[in-house]
XYZ file of C-alpha atoms in Angstrom:
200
model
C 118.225 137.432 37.472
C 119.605 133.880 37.245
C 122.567 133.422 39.438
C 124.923 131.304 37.776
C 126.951 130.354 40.673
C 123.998 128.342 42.200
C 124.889 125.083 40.116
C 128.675 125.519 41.783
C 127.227 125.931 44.764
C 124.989 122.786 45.033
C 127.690 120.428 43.729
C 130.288 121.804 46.262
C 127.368 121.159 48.956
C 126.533 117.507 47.706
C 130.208 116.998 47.251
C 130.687 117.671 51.118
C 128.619 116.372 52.774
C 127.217 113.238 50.782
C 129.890 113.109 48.037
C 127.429 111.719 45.461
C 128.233 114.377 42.766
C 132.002 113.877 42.768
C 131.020 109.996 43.004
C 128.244 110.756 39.545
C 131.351 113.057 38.380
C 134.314 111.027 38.478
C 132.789 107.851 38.175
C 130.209 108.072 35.335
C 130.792 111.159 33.222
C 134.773 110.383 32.833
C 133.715 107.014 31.421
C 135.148 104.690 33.917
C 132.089 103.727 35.683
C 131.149 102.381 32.496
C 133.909 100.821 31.825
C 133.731 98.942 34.985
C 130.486 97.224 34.471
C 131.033 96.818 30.665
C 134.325 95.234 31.570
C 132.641 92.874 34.334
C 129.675 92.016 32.112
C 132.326 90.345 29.876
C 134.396 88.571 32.300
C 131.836 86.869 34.079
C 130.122 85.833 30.912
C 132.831 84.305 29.378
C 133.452 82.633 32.926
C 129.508 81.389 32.714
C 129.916 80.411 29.399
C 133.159 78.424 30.169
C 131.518 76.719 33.147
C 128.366 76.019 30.942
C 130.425 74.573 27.685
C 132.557 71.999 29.668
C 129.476 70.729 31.196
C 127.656 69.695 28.020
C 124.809 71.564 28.069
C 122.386 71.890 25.065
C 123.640 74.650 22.421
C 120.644 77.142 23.149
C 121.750 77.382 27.154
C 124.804 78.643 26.280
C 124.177 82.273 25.610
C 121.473 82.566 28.819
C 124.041 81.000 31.002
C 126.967 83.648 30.072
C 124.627 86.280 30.827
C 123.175 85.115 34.013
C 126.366 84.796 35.361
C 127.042 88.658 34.140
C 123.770 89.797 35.710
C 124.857 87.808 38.835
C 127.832 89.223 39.233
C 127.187 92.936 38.974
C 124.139 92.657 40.901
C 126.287 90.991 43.709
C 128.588 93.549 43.320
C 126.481 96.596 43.081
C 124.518 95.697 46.539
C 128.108 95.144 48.277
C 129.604 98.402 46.908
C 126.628 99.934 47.743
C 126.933 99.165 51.463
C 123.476 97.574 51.525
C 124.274 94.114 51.885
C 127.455 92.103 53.257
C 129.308 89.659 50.809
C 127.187 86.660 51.697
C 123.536 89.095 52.031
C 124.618 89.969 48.273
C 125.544 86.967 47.227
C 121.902 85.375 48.977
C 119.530 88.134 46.632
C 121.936 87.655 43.211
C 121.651 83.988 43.453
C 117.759 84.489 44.042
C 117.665 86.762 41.668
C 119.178 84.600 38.976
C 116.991 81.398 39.953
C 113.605 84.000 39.070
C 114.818 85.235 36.054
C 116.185 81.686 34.953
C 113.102 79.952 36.244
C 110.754 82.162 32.871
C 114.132 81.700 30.218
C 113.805 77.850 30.926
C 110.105 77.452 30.783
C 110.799 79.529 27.066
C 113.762 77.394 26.032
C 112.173 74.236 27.331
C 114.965 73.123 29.746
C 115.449 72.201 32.657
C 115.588 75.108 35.427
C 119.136 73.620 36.694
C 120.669 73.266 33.320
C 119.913 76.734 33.374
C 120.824 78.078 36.542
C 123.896 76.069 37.929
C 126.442 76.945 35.418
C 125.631 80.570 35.791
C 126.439 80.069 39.621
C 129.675 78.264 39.265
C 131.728 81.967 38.501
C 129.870 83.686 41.600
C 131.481 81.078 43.922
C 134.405 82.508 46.367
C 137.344 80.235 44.957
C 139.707 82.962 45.700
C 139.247 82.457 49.618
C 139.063 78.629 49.194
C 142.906 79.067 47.945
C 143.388 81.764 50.433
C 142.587 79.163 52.995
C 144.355 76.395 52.198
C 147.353 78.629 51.737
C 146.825 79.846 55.198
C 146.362 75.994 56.322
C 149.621 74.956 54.833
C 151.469 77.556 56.315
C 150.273 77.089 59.300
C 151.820 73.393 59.488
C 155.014 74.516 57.717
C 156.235 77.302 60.557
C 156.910 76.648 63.710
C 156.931 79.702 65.576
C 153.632 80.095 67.566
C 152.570 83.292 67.011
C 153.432 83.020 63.334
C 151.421 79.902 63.151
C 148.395 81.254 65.091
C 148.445 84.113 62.622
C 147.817 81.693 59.754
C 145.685 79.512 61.504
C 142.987 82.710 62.247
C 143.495 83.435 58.273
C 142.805 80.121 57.961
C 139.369 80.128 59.623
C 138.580 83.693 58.278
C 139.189 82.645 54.857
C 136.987 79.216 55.466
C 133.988 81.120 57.030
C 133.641 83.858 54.092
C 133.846 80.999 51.558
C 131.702 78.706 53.667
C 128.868 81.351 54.172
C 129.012 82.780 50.837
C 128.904 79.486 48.968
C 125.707 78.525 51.683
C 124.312 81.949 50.308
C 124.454 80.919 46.685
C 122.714 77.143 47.325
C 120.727 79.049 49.269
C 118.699 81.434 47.258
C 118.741 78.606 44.321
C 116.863 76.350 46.448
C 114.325 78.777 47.065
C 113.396 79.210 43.817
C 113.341 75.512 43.181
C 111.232 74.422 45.951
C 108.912 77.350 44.706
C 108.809 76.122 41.474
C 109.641 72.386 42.044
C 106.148 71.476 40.112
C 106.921 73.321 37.017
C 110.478 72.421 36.792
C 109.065 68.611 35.884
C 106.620 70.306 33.534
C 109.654 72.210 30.987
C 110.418 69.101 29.162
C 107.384 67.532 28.871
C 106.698 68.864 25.270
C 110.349 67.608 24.051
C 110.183 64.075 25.636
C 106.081 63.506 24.102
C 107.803 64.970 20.680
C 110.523 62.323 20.834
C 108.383 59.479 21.694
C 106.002 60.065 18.633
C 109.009 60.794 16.497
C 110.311 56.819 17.347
């Protein structure tokens, strides 16, 4: 006979020790999970899409830059929440990650690879320590009391260094992908220039 406490039994067992069901239950079937990364998605690609339309890009970049910076993003932040990467790990493998898939969209679009991928970037950046810091710095020079100032002087640093590495992290994994593909990122406009010369 079917026991029909066993399903009870197993979730109060995953809940304890591993706390994945009540993480599935609270997170994903009440909606907010969902929410989350629909409400990210958004953000960021109206930030990418910002970033790309002030810079003058052609029209049909637009649209691939918005969502590379929303892939970016929530890939960054899924490997951080997830524990399996630090902020500047995560931010290395998104940034990689975006260069790859960028890399096929711009042979397809016939653009450049960096028309492409650097506006998608520019939202992924760490501004909000790079303020953090030079809050930190001007307080620092404003108090006078020592331990007050050495207080702001260690924010200082700590806000530098995550900004710093993170920001190293993000040229990082772009260049990778360009020196991979450094031939082929010549090769992407080579039908539009030979179409413009016949069409003078």
């Amino acid at each position: 006979m079917f026991d029909f406490n066993l399903h009870s039994d197993i979730a109060s067992f995953w809940a304890q020790h591993t706390g994945v069901l009540a993480i599935l239950h609270t997170e994903i079937l009440q909606g907010s999970f969902m929410q989350s990364i629909i409400g990210h998605f958004i953000c960021a690609f109206l930030a990418g899409f910002g970033f790309t339309y002030g810079l003058n890009p052609p029209l049909k970049t637009l649209v691939w830059s918005g969502i590379f910076a929303s892939i970016g993003h929530i890939s960054r932040s899924s490997l951080m929440e997830s524990g399996a990467l630090s902020f500047s790990g995560a931010s290395f493998v998104a940034s990689l990650f975006i260069g790859l898939l960028g890399t096929f969209v711009a042979k397809r679009l016939k653009a450049p690879i960096e028309v492409v991928i650097f506006p998608a970037l520019l939202p992924m950046f760490p501004g909000k320590y790079g303020y953090q810091s030079i809050i930190s710095l001007l307080d620092f020079i404003e108090h006078r009391d020592d331990a007050t100032r050495l207080e702001y002087l260690l924010s200082f640093f700590d806000n530098f260094m995550i900004m710093f590495s993170v920001s190293l992290s993000l040229v990082a994994g772009v260049l990778v992908v360009l020196s991979i593909f450094y031939e082929q990122s010549f090769m992407m406009t080579r039908g539009i220039k030979r179409l413009k010369i016949r069409e003078h």
